[in-house]
Amino acid sequence: MRRVAQVIGVRPDKLDEYRALHRGVPQPVLDQLRRCHIANYSIHLLGDRLFSYFEYHGDDLAADLARMSADEATQAWWKLTAPCQQPVREAAPGEWWAATEQVFLME
């Protein structure tokens, strides 16, 4: 199992919309996440930053993320959520959700 944590900015004028969208994530989007071996997925908010965490239980994260990106329901979902987000300054060029470094784990 691999833990993945990421950060992205949320546009202050879109915060209420972002919250509302996530009160009703479409079932096909959730199903696709599960088919891509993603579990325990959560998104948290602090100020103007969103922090996501999920556990990946597959063998090829890049392939599963590519499969998820090709999914029509996921693409439609992202068309709704993307206008609410903006990359953080720490994001690498072309990176949407910025990867974080794990510095501690208690098991």
PDB file of C-alpha atoms in Angstrom, residues 4-102:
ATOM      1  CA  VAL A   4      -0.378   9.698  -1.364  1.00  0.00           C
ATOM      2  CA  ALA A   5      -0.850  13.241  -0.060  1.00  0.00           C
ATOM      3  CA  GLN A   6      -1.278  16.258  -2.297  1.00  0.00           C
ATOM      4  CA  VAL A   7      -2.032  19.984  -2.038  1.00  0.00           C
ATOM      5  CA  ILE A   8      -3.819  22.439  -4.329  1.00  0.00           C
ATOM      6  CA  GLY A   9      -5.233  25.912  -3.908  1.00  0.00           C
ATOM      7  CA  VAL A  10      -8.932  26.638  -3.888  1.00  0.00           C
ATOM      8  CA  ARG A  11     -10.200  29.880  -5.368  1.00  0.00           C
ATOM      9  CA  PRO A  12     -11.815  31.828  -2.498  1.00  0.00           C
ATOM     10  CA  ASP A  13     -14.767  32.858  -4.668  1.00  0.00           C
ATOM     11  CA  LYS A  14     -15.381  29.171  -5.541  1.00  0.00           C
ATOM     12  CA  LEU A  15     -15.103  27.687  -2.051  1.00  0.00           C
ATOM     13  CA  ASP A  16     -18.855  27.339  -1.472  1.00  0.00           C
ATOM     14  CA  GLU A  17     -19.255  25.769  -4.903  1.00  0.00           C
ATOM     15  CA  TYR A  18     -16.414  23.318  -4.213  1.00  0.00           C
ATOM     16  CA  ARG A  19     -17.971  22.279  -0.912  1.00  0.00           C
ATOM     17  CA  ALA A  20     -21.379  21.843  -2.549  1.00  0.00           C
ATOM     18  CA  LEU A  21     -19.933  19.709  -5.331  1.00  0.00           C
ATOM     19  CA  HIS A  22     -18.319  17.378  -2.826  1.00  0.00           C
ATOM     20  CA  ARG A  23     -21.550  16.849  -0.926  1.00  0.00           C
ATOM     21  CA  GLY A  24     -22.702  14.866  -3.958  1.00  0.00           C
ATOM     22  CA  VAL A  25     -19.774  13.206  -5.717  1.00  0.00           C
ATOM     23  CA  PRO A  26     -21.291  11.102  -8.535  1.00  0.00           C
ATOM     24  CA  GLN A  27     -21.280   7.364  -7.883  1.00  0.00           C
ATOM     25  CA  PRO A  28     -19.525   6.577 -11.204  1.00  0.00           C
ATOM     26  CA  VAL A  29     -16.618   8.792 -10.111  1.00  0.00           C
ATOM     27  CA  LEU A  30     -16.380   6.983  -6.770  1.00  0.00           C
ATOM     28  CA  ASP A  31     -16.602   3.616  -8.530  1.00  0.00           C
ATOM     29  CA  GLN A  32     -13.759   4.574 -10.872  1.00  0.00           C
ATOM     30  CA  LEU A  33     -11.577   5.592  -7.935  1.00  0.00           C
ATOM     31  CA  ARG A  34     -12.136   2.162  -6.409  1.00  0.00           C
ATOM     32  CA  ARG A  35     -11.408   0.396  -9.725  1.00  0.00           C
ATOM     33  CA  CYS A  36      -8.127   2.320  -9.786  1.00  0.00           C
ATOM     34  CA  HIS A  37      -7.190   0.812  -6.395  1.00  0.00           C
ATOM     35  CA  ILE A  38      -7.700   4.040  -4.439  1.00  0.00           C
ATOM     36  CA  ALA A  39      -9.118   3.817  -0.901  1.00  0.00           C
ATOM     37  CA  ASN A  40      -9.487   6.034   2.165  1.00  0.00           C
ATOM     38  CA  TYR A  41      -9.591   9.135  -0.029  1.00  0.00           C
ATOM     39  CA  SER A  42     -10.267  12.395   1.753  1.00  0.00           C
ATOM     40  CA  ILE A  43      -9.896  16.101   1.026  1.00  0.00           C
ATOM     41  CA  HIS A  44      -9.362  18.658   3.794  1.00  0.00           C
ATOM     42  CA  LEU A  45      -9.417  22.454   3.712  1.00  0.00           C
ATOM     43  CA  LEU A  46      -7.204  24.985   5.494  1.00  0.00           C
ATOM     44  CA  GLY A  47      -7.546  28.599   4.419  1.00  0.00           C
ATOM     45  CA  ASP A  48      -7.203  28.585   0.649  1.00  0.00           C
ATOM     46  CA  ARG A  49      -5.512  25.176   0.409  1.00  0.00           C
ATOM     47  CA  LEU A  50      -6.962  21.751  -0.128  1.00  0.00           C
ATOM     48  CA  PHE A  51      -5.067  18.732   1.180  1.00  0.00           C
ATOM     49  CA  SER A  52      -5.915  15.308  -0.212  1.00  0.00           C
ATOM     50  CA  TYR A  53      -4.909  11.924   1.117  1.00  0.00           C
ATOM     51  CA  PHE A  54      -5.514   8.468  -0.295  1.00  0.00           C
ATOM     52  CA  GLU A  55      -4.131   4.985  -0.055  1.00  0.00           C
ATOM     53  CA  TYR A  56      -3.153   3.217  -3.266  1.00  0.00           C
ATOM     54  CA  HIS A  57      -3.446  -0.561  -3.244  1.00  0.00           C
ATOM     55  CA  GLY A  58      -2.396  -1.348  -6.817  1.00  0.00           C
ATOM     56  CA  ASP A  59       0.851  -2.115  -8.598  1.00  0.00           C
ATOM     57  CA  ASP A  60       1.100   0.778 -11.091  1.00  0.00           C
ATOM     58  CA  LEU A  61      -0.153   4.140  -9.857  1.00  0.00           C
ATOM     59  CA  ALA A  62       0.740   5.955 -13.079  1.00  0.00           C
ATOM     60  CA  ALA A  63      -1.265   3.462 -15.174  1.00  0.00           C
ATOM     61  CA  ASP A  64      -4.241   3.607 -12.822  1.00  0.00           C
ATOM     62  CA  LEU A  65      -4.208   7.411 -12.822  1.00  0.00           C
ATOM     63  CA  ALA A  66      -4.070   7.386 -16.630  1.00  0.00           C
ATOM     64  CA  ARG A  67      -7.043   4.994 -16.701  1.00  0.00           C
ATOM     65  CA  MET A  68      -8.926   7.280 -14.331  1.00  0.00           C
ATOM     66  CA  SER A  69      -8.101  10.314 -16.497  1.00  0.00           C
ATOM     67  CA  ALA A  70      -9.570   8.550 -19.529  1.00  0.00           C
ATOM     68  CA  ASP A  71     -12.868   7.817 -17.740  1.00  0.00           C
ATOM     69  CA  GLU A  72     -15.756   9.925 -19.090  1.00  0.00           C
ATOM     70  CA  ALA A  73     -17.495  10.349 -15.734  1.00  0.00           C
ATOM     71  CA  THR A  74     -14.244  11.475 -14.129  1.00  0.00           C
ATOM     72  CA  GLN A  75     -13.569  13.928 -16.962  1.00  0.00           C
ATOM     73  CA  ALA A  76     -17.050  15.415 -16.517  1.00  0.00           C
ATOM     74  CA  TRP A  77     -16.453  15.697 -12.758  1.00  0.00           C
ATOM     75  CA  TRP A  78     -13.117  17.418 -13.260  1.00  0.00           C
ATOM     76  CA  LYS A  79     -14.767  19.954 -15.582  1.00  0.00           C
ATOM     77  CA  LEU A  80     -16.855  20.982 -12.572  1.00  0.00           C
ATOM     78  CA  THR A  81     -14.098  20.952  -9.950  1.00  0.00           C
ATOM     79  CA  ALA A  82     -11.122  22.310 -11.914  1.00  0.00           C
ATOM     80  CA  PRO A  83     -12.435  25.907 -12.121  1.00  0.00           C
ATOM     81  CA  CYS A  84     -12.516  25.917  -8.311  1.00  0.00           C
ATOM     82  CA  GLN A  85      -8.842  24.991  -8.005  1.00  0.00           C
ATOM     83  CA  GLN A  86      -5.471  26.544  -8.740  1.00  0.00           C
ATOM     84  CA  PRO A  87      -2.008  25.024  -8.379  1.00  0.00           C
ATOM     85  CA  VAL A  88       0.008  26.143  -5.361  1.00  0.00           C
ATOM     86  CA  ARG A  89       3.276  27.996  -5.915  1.00  0.00           C
ATOM     87  CA  GLU A  90       5.198  24.888  -4.801  1.00  0.00           C
ATOM     88  CA  ALA A  91       3.752  22.811  -7.655  1.00  0.00           C
ATOM     89  CA  ALA A  92       6.170  21.603 -10.303  1.00  0.00           C
ATOM     90  CA  PRO A  93       5.643  22.915 -13.835  1.00  0.00           C
ATOM     91  CA  GLY A  94       2.535  21.250 -15.265  1.00  0.00           C
ATOM     92  CA  GLU A  95       1.564  19.744 -11.895  1.00  0.00           C
ATOM     93  CA  TRP A  96      -2.058  20.341 -10.802  1.00  0.00           C
ATOM     94  CA  TRP A  97      -2.208  18.763  -7.339  1.00  0.00           C
ATOM     95  CA  ALA A  98       1.296  19.164  -5.857  1.00  0.00           C
ATOM     96  CA  ALA A  99       2.831  16.058  -4.336  1.00  0.00           C
ATOM     97  CA  THR A 100       3.904  16.308  -0.704  1.00  0.00           C
ATOM     98  CA  GLU A 101       6.772  14.686   1.145  1.00  0.00           C
ATOM     99  CA  GLN A 102       5.938  12.351   4.009  1.00  0.00           C
TER     100      GLN A 102
END
